[in-house]
């Protein structure tokens, strides 16, 4: 992409309304714009990151056997009256009336809609287990939307729903999701900490939150320090029930709790081993048995000829919240430092002297070569001062920077620097730049 043609409205001034680093950087880097309190438009650079995160989530969920669907954002009130949640949900639910005076709502979650689909489509135990997920917008009329996309009113969530014949099978589904969440967050360059959690309005008796540590996190976290260094397997066979159970066991062996469940009197971790920190909840998983299937009559025939209500769980990841969360975890004074796995472009190719014919032709050639090798490159071909370009590259935080300038071009060299490691600047031969970049991106 040529920056001269790219819609990238960066801001020089620090927006005063933004209280957290990620919110400030997302506004300054031209990723999002606020439309109303807690409601954002995603501009091209932000949209690319959102897509990358969604792709990681999708890839790892599909490995577990889960299937992607898409359900509407607007839902009929009747389904929620059937489950009994319509009145309970309170003011967070945005209620709407259509032209025929039928009550609708903008879905804050989709247990009811998905249960309705499944009860109408599945009659036999042979169709189970079934796991359906979507990556779609939710609306919760939060009293205090804040921290930009981290606590929005409209936000993008991966919401998955497991349907099983019995509790044992549903608990295995829960464990697969637990492991899948560890892997997704690791693949996004994060260190997840699973906390035993309260189930709130979703219900059920088994629930874990997945937290990443950040100073501006809304949750207070108490956990054994082991959690910051525990290994996540590189690959997992999701059919291997024993291995999945073992990973969950390892990951829940030590103490980890949020504020509401932490009790200093009963917590046995010695003080010097207890990590007390702030965290951001980026995922939440629930097993709630037949809480929805009973009132909504979602049942299947069993092998012995009877009928049984489905056992269910639901599995959420805050896709848009993760964009802010990743920035909170990875930035410096100058700007964002994107992990390679979610960077909107892999390479910032900077032409320091656009208009100079030697610089232009070197930059254009390398740009063409890189893009035809399948690498995502943002070429800064604008007629701007060198200092402005370099400062903006720091702000945008693309992982690898290649800088072409008149002196280098004359000497046949190009400057290479990693955003995460700015002190390690070096010159390489211009003729080696393509090979170097291709290898670097693969690493
Ligand atoms: N039905 C279940 C799972 S599908 C559910 O709704 N769970 S949840 O309420 O915990 O939300 C799942 C995830 O969505 C949270 O872990 C969080 O990462 C994200 N999330 C929740 N509320 C917001 C919000 N207001 N803004 C941004 N992300 C949010």
Short mmCIF file of C-alpha atoms and ligand atoms in Angstrom, two decimals:
data_model
loop_
_atom_site.label_atom_id
_atom_site.label_comp_id
_atom_site.label_asym_id
_atom_site.label_seq_id
_atom_site.Cartn_x
_atom_site.Cartn_y
_atom_site.Cartn_z
CA UNK A 1 0.00 0.00 0.00
CA UNK A 2 1.24 3.46 -0.91
CA UNK A 3 0.88 5.79 2.03
CA UNK A 4 0.24 8.73 -0.32
CA UNK A 5 -3.03 7.00 -1.29
CA UNK A 6 -3.87 5.38 2.03
CA UNK A 7 -6.58 6.76 4.32
CA UNK A 8 -4.51 7.18 7.45
CA UNK A 9 -5.61 10.29 9.35
CA UNK A 10 -2.94 10.42 12.06
CA UNK A 11 -3.03 13.03 14.81
CA UNK A 12 -0.06 14.98 16.06
CA UNK A 13 -1.74 16.19 19.22
CA UNK A 14 -2.56 13.82 22.01
CA UNK A 15 -6.37 13.62 22.20
CA UNK A 16 -7.45 14.92 25.60
CA UNK A 17 -10.47 12.63 25.94
CA UNK A 18 -8.33 9.50 25.94
CA UNK A 19 -7.17 8.31 29.37
CA UNK A 20 -5.25 5.18 28.41
CA UNK A 21 -2.21 4.61 26.23
CA UNK A 22 -4.00 2.29 23.83
CA UNK A 23 -6.89 4.69 23.32
CA UNK A 24 -4.51 7.59 22.67
CA UNK A 25 -2.36 5.57 20.28
CA UNK A 26 -5.33 4.15 18.37
CA UNK A 27 -6.69 7.67 17.80
CA UNK A 28 -3.29 9.12 16.94
CA UNK A 29 -2.41 6.26 14.57
CA UNK A 30 -5.67 6.78 12.67
CA UNK A 31 -7.06 3.34 13.56
CA UNK A 32 -10.43 4.37 14.96
CA UNK A 33 -12.70 7.36 15.35
CA UNK A 34 -15.38 7.75 17.99
CA UNK A 35 -18.90 8.18 16.59
CA UNK A 36 -20.76 8.31 19.91
CA UNK A 37 -19.86 7.28 23.47
CA UNK A 38 -18.49 3.72 23.26
CA UNK A 39 -19.23 3.46 19.52
CA UNK A 40 -16.38 3.55 17.02
CA UNK A 41 -15.68 3.47 13.32
CA UNK A 42 -12.71 1.34 12.37
CA UNK A 43 -10.52 3.00 9.73
CA UNK A 44 -8.36 0.99 7.30
CA UNK A 45 -5.37 0.47 9.60
CA UNK A 46 -7.56 -0.55 12.56
CA UNK A 47 -9.73 -2.76 10.39
CA UNK A 48 -6.67 -4.70 9.23
CA UNK A 49 -5.68 -5.45 12.84
CA UNK A 50 -9.23 -6.47 13.74
CA UNK A 51 -9.20 -8.88 10.79
CA UNK A 52 -5.84 -10.35 11.77
CA UNK A 53 -7.01 -11.03 15.30
CA UNK A 54 -10.24 -12.55 14.01
CA UNK A 55 -8.21 -14.79 11.68
CA UNK A 56 -6.12 -16.13 14.58
CA UNK A 57 -9.23 -16.78 16.64
CA UNK A 58 -10.99 -18.50 13.75
CA UNK A 59 -8.01 -20.70 12.79
CA UNK A 60 -7.58 -22.08 16.30
CA UNK A 61 -11.31 -22.51 16.94
CA UNK A 62 -11.80 -24.46 13.73
CA UNK A 63 -9.06 -26.90 14.84
CA UNK A 64 -11.23 -27.85 17.81
CA UNK A 65 -14.07 -28.84 15.46
CA UNK A 66 -16.08 -25.65 16.01
CA UNK A 67 -17.90 -24.24 12.97
CA UNK A 68 -18.35 -20.60 12.05
CA UNK A 69 -21.82 -19.19 11.48
CA UNK A 70 -23.25 -15.70 11.52
CA UNK A 71 -26.36 -14.69 13.40
CA UNK A 72 -28.20 -11.37 13.29
CA UNK A 73 -27.32 -8.48 15.59
CA UNK A 74 -31.05 -7.80 16.12
CA UNK A 75 -32.97 -10.44 18.04
CA UNK A 76 -36.66 -10.85 18.87
CA UNK A 77 -37.55 -10.28 22.53
CA UNK A 78 -39.65 -13.48 22.60
CA UNK A 79 -36.57 -15.71 22.61
CA UNK A 80 -35.27 -13.91 25.70
CA UNK A 81 -38.69 -14.09 27.35
CA UNK A 82 -38.57 -17.83 26.77
CA UNK A 83 -35.19 -18.22 28.47
CA UNK A 84 -36.28 -15.90 31.27
CA UNK A 85 -33.47 -13.39 30.72
CA UNK A 86 -35.45 -10.58 29.10
CA UNK A 87 -36.35 -8.90 32.38
CA UNK A 88 -33.17 -9.89 34.23
CA UNK A 89 -30.77 -8.33 31.77
CA UNK A 90 -31.66 -4.78 32.75
CA UNK A 91 -30.49 -1.53 31.23
CA UNK A 92 -27.42 -2.94 29.49
CA UNK A 93 -29.76 -4.39 26.88
CA UNK A 94 -30.65 -1.98 24.10
CA UNK A 95 -34.34 -2.54 23.44
CA UNK A 96 -35.87 -1.53 20.14
CA UNK A 97 -39.38 -1.59 18.70
CA UNK A 98 -39.99 -2.19 14.99
CA UNK A 99 -42.73 -0.59 12.83
CA UNK A 100 -45.20 -3.34 13.80
CA UNK A 101 -44.56 -2.63 17.49
CA UNK A 102 -42.69 -5.88 17.89
CA UNK A 103 -40.01 -5.75 20.56
CA UNK A 104 -36.48 -6.41 19.38
CA UNK A 105 -33.09 -6.00 21.01
CA UNK A 106 -29.53 -5.52 19.82
CA UNK A 107 -27.89 -8.75 21.00
CA UNK A 108 -25.49 -8.44 23.94
CA UNK A 109 -24.77 -12.18 23.45
CA UNK A 110 -26.53 -14.97 21.52
CA UNK A 111 -27.31 -18.00 23.72
CA UNK A 112 -31.02 -17.75 22.92
CA UNK A 113 -30.67 -17.36 19.15
CA UNK A 114 -28.23 -20.23 18.80
CA UNK A 115 -30.29 -22.49 21.09
CA UNK A 116 -33.33 -21.78 18.91
CA UNK A 117 -31.38 -22.79 15.78
CA UNK A 118 -30.11 -25.97 17.34
CA UNK A 119 -33.40 -27.10 18.88
CA UNK A 120 -35.11 -26.74 15.51
CA UNK A 121 -32.38 -28.56 13.60
CA UNK A 122 -31.16 -31.39 15.78
CA UNK A 123 -33.25 -34.22 17.10
CA UNK A 124 -30.82 -37.01 17.88
CA UNK A 125 -27.78 -37.63 20.08
CA UNK A 126 -26.01 -38.68 16.86
CA UNK A 127 -25.69 -35.01 15.83
CA UNK A 128 -23.69 -34.17 18.95
CA UNK A 129 -21.37 -32.74 20.03
CA UNK A 130 -21.88 -29.51 18.13
CA UNK A 131 -19.93 -26.29 18.54
CA UNK A 132 -20.94 -23.14 16.65
CA UNK A 133 -19.28 -19.76 16.81
CA UNK A 134 -19.52 -16.35 15.20
CA UNK A 135 -17.36 -13.25 15.11
CA UNK A 136 -19.86 -10.45 15.22
CA UNK A 137 -20.88 -7.15 16.77
CA UNK A 138 -22.55 -6.99 20.16
CA UNK A 139 -24.17 -4.09 21.95
CA UNK A 140 -24.18 -3.52 25.69
CA UNK A 141 -25.39 -0.19 26.94
CA UNK A 142 -22.57 0.12 29.47
CA UNK A 143 -23.11 2.87 32.06
CA UNK A 144 -19.52 4.01 31.67
CA UNK A 145 -18.03 3.15 28.32
CA UNK A 146 -14.32 3.93 28.65
CA UNK A 147 -10.77 3.24 27.62
CA UNK A 148 -11.70 3.45 23.93
CA UNK A 149 -12.47 0.08 22.38
CA UNK A 150 -11.69 -1.76 25.62
CA UNK A 151 -15.05 -1.05 27.18
CA UNK A 152 -17.19 -0.03 24.27
CA UNK A 153 -20.93 -0.20 23.87
CA UNK A 154 -20.71 -1.76 20.42
CA UNK A 155 -17.86 -4.25 20.22
CA UNK A 156 -16.69 -7.24 18.21
CA UNK A 157 -16.84 -10.56 20.02
CA UNK A 158 -16.12 -14.13 19.09
CA UNK A 159 -18.99 -15.95 20.74
CA UNK A 160 -19.04 -19.72 20.61
CA UNK A 161 -21.64 -22.13 21.89
CA UNK A 162 -21.13 -25.81 22.70
CA UNK A 163 -23.95 -28.37 22.68
CA UNK A 164 -23.33 -31.78 24.22
CA UNK A 165 -25.33 -34.82 25.23
CA UNK A 166 -24.21 -34.94 28.82
CA UNK A 167 -22.12 -33.20 31.41
CA UNK A 168 -18.96 -35.25 30.83
CA UNK A 169 -18.96 -34.45 27.14
CA UNK A 170 -19.72 -30.75 27.81
CA UNK A 171 -16.83 -30.54 30.27
CA UNK A 172 -14.50 -31.93 27.63
CA UNK A 173 -15.75 -29.23 25.22
CA UNK A 174 -15.05 -26.67 27.95
CA UNK A 175 -11.52 -28.00 28.34
CA UNK A 176 -10.90 -27.89 24.59
CA UNK A 177 -12.00 -24.26 24.58
CA UNK A 178 -9.76 -23.54 27.56
CA UNK A 179 -6.74 -24.89 25.68
CA UNK A 180 -7.79 -23.22 22.43
CA UNK A 181 -7.94 -19.86 24.28
CA UNK A 182 -4.44 -20.33 25.66
CA UNK A 183 -3.16 -21.00 22.16
CA UNK A 184 -5.04 -18.11 20.53
CA UNK A 185 -3.69 -15.63 23.07
CA UNK A 186 -0.18 -17.03 22.80
CA UNK A 187 -0.39 -16.76 18.99
CA UNK A 188 -1.35 -13.10 19.43
CA UNK A 189 1.89 -12.55 21.36
CA UNK A 190 0.20 -12.38 24.79
CA UNK A 191 0.66 -14.13 28.14
CA UNK A 192 -2.77 -15.30 29.27
CA UNK A 193 -3.71 -15.99 32.87
CA UNK A 194 -6.88 -18.05 33.37
CA UNK A 195 -8.79 -17.07 36.51
CA UNK A 196 -11.64 -18.93 38.09
CA UNK A 197 -14.53 -16.49 37.66
CA UNK A 198 -18.03 -15.53 38.61
CA UNK A 199 -20.63 -16.37 35.97
CA UNK A 200 -22.78 -13.21 36.21
CA UNK A 201 -25.75 -12.89 33.86
CA UNK A 202 -24.57 -15.77 31.63
CA UNK A 203 -25.09 -18.25 34.49
CA UNK A 204 -23.69 -21.66 35.36
CA UNK A 205 -21.26 -23.00 37.92
CA UNK A 206 -18.00 -23.25 35.99
CA UNK A 207 -16.27 -20.31 34.41
CA UNK A 208 -12.81 -18.96 33.66
CA UNK A 209 -11.73 -15.51 32.61
CA UNK A 210 -8.60 -15.12 30.49
CA UNK A 211 -6.64 -12.11 31.61
CA UNK A 212 -3.64 -10.32 30.20
CA UNK A 213 -1.62 -8.11 32.49
CA UNK A 214 -1.58 -4.34 31.91
CA UNK A 215 -1.30 -1.38 34.26
CA UNK A 216 -4.58 0.07 33.03
CA UNK A 217 -6.51 -3.20 33.38
CA UNK A 218 -9.92 -2.98 35.02
CA UNK A 219 -9.52 -6.20 37.03
CA UNK A 220 -7.33 -6.73 40.05
CA UNK A 221 -5.53 -10.07 39.68
CA UNK A 222 -4.00 -12.27 42.36
CA UNK A 223 -2.11 -15.28 41.08
CA UNK A 224 0.89 -17.47 41.62
CA UNK A 225 3.93 -15.99 39.87
CA UNK A 226 4.27 -19.28 37.93
CA UNK A 227 1.59 -18.02 35.56
CA UNK A 228 3.92 -15.54 33.92
CA UNK A 229 6.25 -18.25 32.64
CA UNK A 230 4.12 -21.35 32.08
CA UNK A 231 4.52 -23.05 28.68
CA UNK A 232 1.70 -23.38 26.16
CA UNK A 233 2.06 -26.37 23.80
CA UNK A 234 3.02 -25.47 20.22
CA UNK A 235 0.45 -27.79 18.73
CA UNK A 236 -2.45 -29.66 20.25
CA UNK A 237 -4.44 -32.68 19.17
CA UNK A 238 -7.94 -31.64 20.21
CA UNK A 239 -9.15 -35.26 20.03
CA UNK A 240 -6.65 -36.34 22.68
CA UNK A 241 -8.88 -36.10 25.73
CA UNK A 242 -6.18 -37.02 28.25
CA UNK A 243 -3.69 -34.50 26.92
CA UNK A 244 -6.31 -31.71 26.87
CA UNK A 245 -7.34 -32.56 30.45
CA UNK A 246 -3.69 -32.56 31.53
CA UNK A 247 -3.04 -29.09 30.07
CA UNK A 248 -6.08 -27.69 31.88
CA UNK A 249 -4.95 -29.38 35.07
CA UNK A 250 -1.47 -27.85 34.80
CA UNK A 251 -2.93 -24.44 34.08
CA UNK A 252 -5.34 -24.52 37.01
CA UNK A 253 -3.02 -26.14 39.53
CA UNK A 254 -1.85 -22.86 41.04
CA UNK A 255 -3.84 -20.13 42.69
CA UNK A 256 -5.35 -17.45 40.43
CA UNK A 257 -8.34 -15.25 41.23
CA UNK A 258 -9.82 -11.86 40.49
CA UNK A 259 -10.74 -9.35 43.17
CA UNK A 260 -14.24 -10.66 43.81
CA UNK A 261 -13.13 -14.24 44.48
CA UNK A 262 -9.78 -13.52 46.14
CA UNK A 263 -9.70 -13.98 49.87
CA UNK A 264 -6.40 -13.15 51.58
CA UNK A 265 -7.44 -15.25 54.58
CA UNK A 266 -7.77 -18.47 52.59
CA UNK A 267 -5.18 -17.83 49.87
CA UNK A 268 -2.29 -20.15 50.68
CA UNK A 269 0.30 -18.65 48.33
CA UNK A 270 3.18 -17.09 50.30
CA UNK A 271 3.40 -13.32 49.75
CA UNK A 272 6.69 -13.45 47.87
CA UNK A 273 5.21 -15.88 45.33
CA UNK A 274 1.91 -14.03 44.91
CA UNK A 275 1.63 -11.73 41.92
CA UNK A 276 -0.74 -8.82 42.51
CA UNK A 277 -1.38 -6.88 39.33
CA UNK A 278 -3.92 -5.23 37.09
CA UNK A 279 -5.32 -7.19 34.17
CA UNK A 280 -7.61 -6.95 31.15
CA UNK A 281 -10.23 -9.65 30.68
CA UNK A 282 -9.93 -10.66 27.03
CA UNK A 283 -11.84 -13.94 27.12
CA UNK A 284 -14.45 -15.67 29.24
CA UNK A 285 -15.72 -19.24 29.10
CA UNK A 286 -18.76 -20.75 30.80
CA UNK A 287 -20.30 -24.15 31.33
CA UNK A 288 -23.92 -23.81 32.42
CA UNK A 289 -25.47 -27.22 31.80
CA UNK A 290 -29.14 -27.04 30.91
CA UNK A 291 -29.82 -23.46 32.03
CA UNK A 292 -31.07 -22.46 28.55
CA UNK A 293 -32.01 -25.82 27.09
CA UNK A 294 -34.53 -26.55 29.86
CA UNK A 295 -36.74 -23.45 29.51
CA UNK A 296 -36.25 -23.37 25.74
CA UNK A 297 -36.93 -27.11 25.37
CA UNK A 298 -33.79 -27.93 23.44
CA UNK A 299 -33.62 -31.69 23.71
CA UNK A 300 -32.47 -34.69 21.69
CA UNK A 301 -33.33 -38.37 21.70
CA UNK A 302 -30.83 -40.55 23.53
CA UNK A 303 -29.42 -43.92 22.50
CA UNK A 304 -31.83 -45.68 24.81
CA UNK A 305 -34.81 -43.90 23.23
CA UNK A 306 -35.50 -41.22 25.86
CA UNK A 307 -35.21 -37.45 25.57
CA UNK A 308 -32.56 -35.33 27.25
CA UNK A 309 -31.91 -31.60 27.47
CA UNK A 310 -28.71 -30.38 25.86
CA UNK A 311 -25.72 -29.46 28.00
CA UNK A 312 -24.31 -26.14 26.97
CA UNK A 313 -21.39 -23.82 27.41
CA UNK A 314 -20.55 -20.45 25.90
CA UNK A 315 -17.17 -19.11 24.96
CA UNK A 316 -16.39 -15.46 24.39
CA UNK A 317 -13.31 -13.54 23.22
CA UNK A 318 -13.27 -9.75 22.99
CA UNK A 319 -11.84 -9.30 19.49
CA UNK A 320 -12.06 -5.49 19.44
CA UNK A 321 -10.97 -5.28 23.11
CA UNK A 322 -7.88 -7.31 22.16
CA UNK A 323 -6.72 -4.57 19.78
CA UNK A 324 -6.48 -2.20 22.75
CA UNK A 325 -5.15 -4.95 25.00
CA UNK A 326 -2.30 -5.81 22.65
CA UNK A 327 -1.30 -2.14 22.43
CA UNK A 328 -1.41 -1.82 26.23
CA UNK A 329 0.96 -4.79 26.41
CA UNK A 330 3.22 -3.65 23.57
CA UNK A 331 4.16 0.01 23.10
CA UNK A 332 6.81 2.56 24.10
CA UNK A 333 6.95 6.35 24.45
CA UNK A 334 7.00 6.79 20.69
CA UNK A 335 4.12 4.58 19.69
CA UNK A 336 2.78 1.10 19.08
CA UNK A 337 5.04 -1.96 18.76
CA UNK A 338 2.97 -4.51 16.83
CA UNK A 339 3.72 -8.18 17.32
CA UNK A 340 4.31 -9.63 13.85
CA UNK A 341 1.26 -11.86 14.15
CA UNK A 342 -1.25 -8.97 14.20
CA UNK A 343 0.64 -6.08 12.58
CA UNK A 344 -1.51 -4.29 9.99
CA UNK A 345 1.50 -4.41 7.62
CA UNK A 346 4.72 -6.33 8.21
CA UNK A 347 7.05 -3.71 6.75
CA UNK A 348 7.32 0.06 6.71
CA UNK A 349 9.32 0.93 3.62
CA UNK A 350 10.30 4.57 3.89
CA UNK A 351 11.47 6.67 1.01
CA UNK A 352 13.13 9.56 2.84
CA UNK A 353 13.34 11.70 -0.29
CA UNK A 354 10.27 11.18 -2.42
CA UNK A 355 10.77 13.01 -5.71
CA UNK A 356 14.46 12.14 -5.95
CA UNK A 357 14.61 9.88 -8.97
CA UNK A 358 17.25 7.46 -7.58
CA UNK A 359 15.35 7.10 -4.27
CA UNK A 360 12.01 6.74 -6.06
CA UNK A 361 13.18 4.02 -8.37
CA UNK A 362 14.91 2.04 -5.58
CA UNK A 363 11.83 2.34 -3.36
CA UNK A 364 9.38 1.47 -6.12
CA UNK A 365 11.37 -1.56 -7.22
CA UNK A 366 11.72 -2.95 -3.69
CA UNK A 367 8.05 -2.25 -2.99
CA UNK A 368 6.99 -4.23 -6.06
CA UNK A 369 9.32 -7.10 -5.22
CA UNK A 370 8.15 -7.30 -1.61
CA UNK A 371 4.45 -7.13 -2.43
CA UNK A 372 4.78 -9.75 -5.14
CA UNK A 373 6.47 -12.01 -2.54
CA UNK A 374 3.22 -11.75 -0.58
CA UNK A 375 4.54 -9.37 2.07
CA UNK A 376 2.32 -6.59 3.37
CA UNK A 377 4.21 -3.33 2.93
CA UNK A 378 3.29 0.25 3.67
CA UNK A 379 5.45 2.40 1.39
CA UNK A 380 5.89 5.93 2.68
CA UNK A 381 6.11 7.71 -0.66
CA UNK A 382 4.72 11.01 0.62
CA UNK A 383 6.31 14.36 0.04
CA UNK A 384 7.04 14.96 3.74
CA UNK A 385 10.08 15.78 5.81
CA UNK A 386 12.25 12.81 6.84
CA UNK A 387 11.70 13.56 10.53
CA UNK A 388 7.92 13.50 10.11
CA UNK A 389 8.07 10.17 8.30
CA UNK A 390 10.30 8.52 10.90
CA UNK A 391 8.22 9.79 13.81
CA UNK A 392 5.06 8.52 12.16
CA UNK A 393 6.65 5.13 11.52
CA UNK A 394 7.42 4.94 15.25
CA UNK A 395 3.82 5.80 16.04
CA UNK A 396 2.35 3.21 13.64
CA UNK A 397 4.71 0.55 14.98
CA UNK A 398 5.11 -1.77 11.98
CA UNK A 399 7.53 -4.55 12.98
CA UNK A 400 10.29 -4.07 10.37
CA UNK A 401 11.42 -0.75 8.92
CA UNK A 402 13.45 -0.36 5.74
CA UNK A 403 14.71 3.16 5.06
CA UNK A 404 15.83 4.35 1.65
CA UNK A 405 17.70 7.68 1.48
CA UNK A 406 19.89 9.49 -1.07
CA UNK A 407 23.21 8.64 0.64
CA UNK A 408 22.37 4.95 0.98
CA UNK A 409 21.11 4.66 -2.57
CA UNK A 410 24.34 6.21 -3.87
CA UNK A 411 26.33 3.69 -1.82
CA UNK A 412 23.97 0.81 -2.70
CA UNK A 413 22.68 0.34 0.87
CA UNK A 414 19.45 0.49 2.85
CA UNK A 415 18.88 0.95 6.58
CA UNK A 416 17.13 -1.83 8.47
CA UNK A 417 15.64 -1.56 11.94
CA UNK A 418 13.17 -3.57 13.99
CA UNK A 419 10.52 -1.52 15.77
CA UNK A 420 10.89 -3.67 18.89
CA UNK A 421 14.65 -3.19 18.93
CA UNK A 422 15.42 0.35 17.75
CA UNK A 423 19.02 0.44 18.93
CA UNK A 424 19.92 -2.34 16.51
CA UNK A 425 19.98 -0.23 13.33
CA UNK A 426 22.16 -1.44 10.48
CA UNK A 427 22.91 -0.88 6.81
CA UNK A 428 22.63 -3.79 4.43
CA UNK A 429 23.24 -3.97 0.69
CA UNK A 430 20.22 -2.78 -1.26
CA UNK A 431 20.53 -5.91 -3.38
CA UNK A 432 20.13 -8.08 -0.24
CA UNK A 433 17.07 -6.24 1.06
CA UNK A 434 14.44 -8.44 -0.59
CA UNK A 435 16.01 -11.70 0.60
CA UNK A 436 16.53 -10.28 4.08
CA UNK A 437 12.94 -9.08 4.40
CA UNK A 438 11.43 -12.32 3.12
CA UNK A 439 13.47 -14.31 5.65
CA UNK A 440 12.69 -11.87 8.48
CA UNK A 441 8.94 -12.04 7.91
CA UNK A 442 9.04 -15.86 7.87
CA UNK A 443 11.02 -16.06 11.14
N1 LIG B 1 -22.01 -15.26 26.18
C1 LIG B 1 -20.73 -15.19 26.80
C2 LIG B 1 -19.66 -15.85 26.02
S1 LIG B 1 -20.00 -16.03 24.34
C3 LIG B 1 -20.37 -13.73 27.06
O1 LIG B 1 -21.04 -12.83 26.61
N2 LIG B 1 -19.31 -13.55 27.82
S2 LIG B 1 -18.74 -12.13 28.32
O2 LIG B 1 -19.80 -11.30 28.77
O3 LIG B 1 -17.76 -12.42 29.29
O4 LIG B 1 -18.08 -11.42 27.10
C4 LIG B 1 -17.04 -12.07 26.40
C5 LIG B 1 -15.87 -11.15 26.14
O5 LIG B 1 -16.30 -10.00 25.41
C6 LIG B 1 -15.23 -10.58 27.39
O6 LIG B 1 -14.27 -11.47 27.92
C7 LIG B 1 -14.57 -9.31 26.85
O7 LIG B 1 -13.30 -9.61 26.32
C8 LIG B 1 -15.50 -8.89 25.74
N3 LIG B 1 -16.36 -7.77 26.18
C9 LIG B 1 -17.38 -7.82 27.05
N4 LIG B 1 -17.91 -6.60 27.22
C10 LIG B 1 -17.21 -5.75 26.44
C11 LIG B 1 -17.27 -4.34 26.16
N5 LIG B 1 -18.18 -3.56 26.73
N6 LIG B 1 -16.37 -3.81 25.30
C12 LIG B 1 -15.44 -4.59 24.69
N7 LIG B 1 -15.35 -5.92 24.91
C13 LIG B 1 -16.21 -6.49 25.76
#
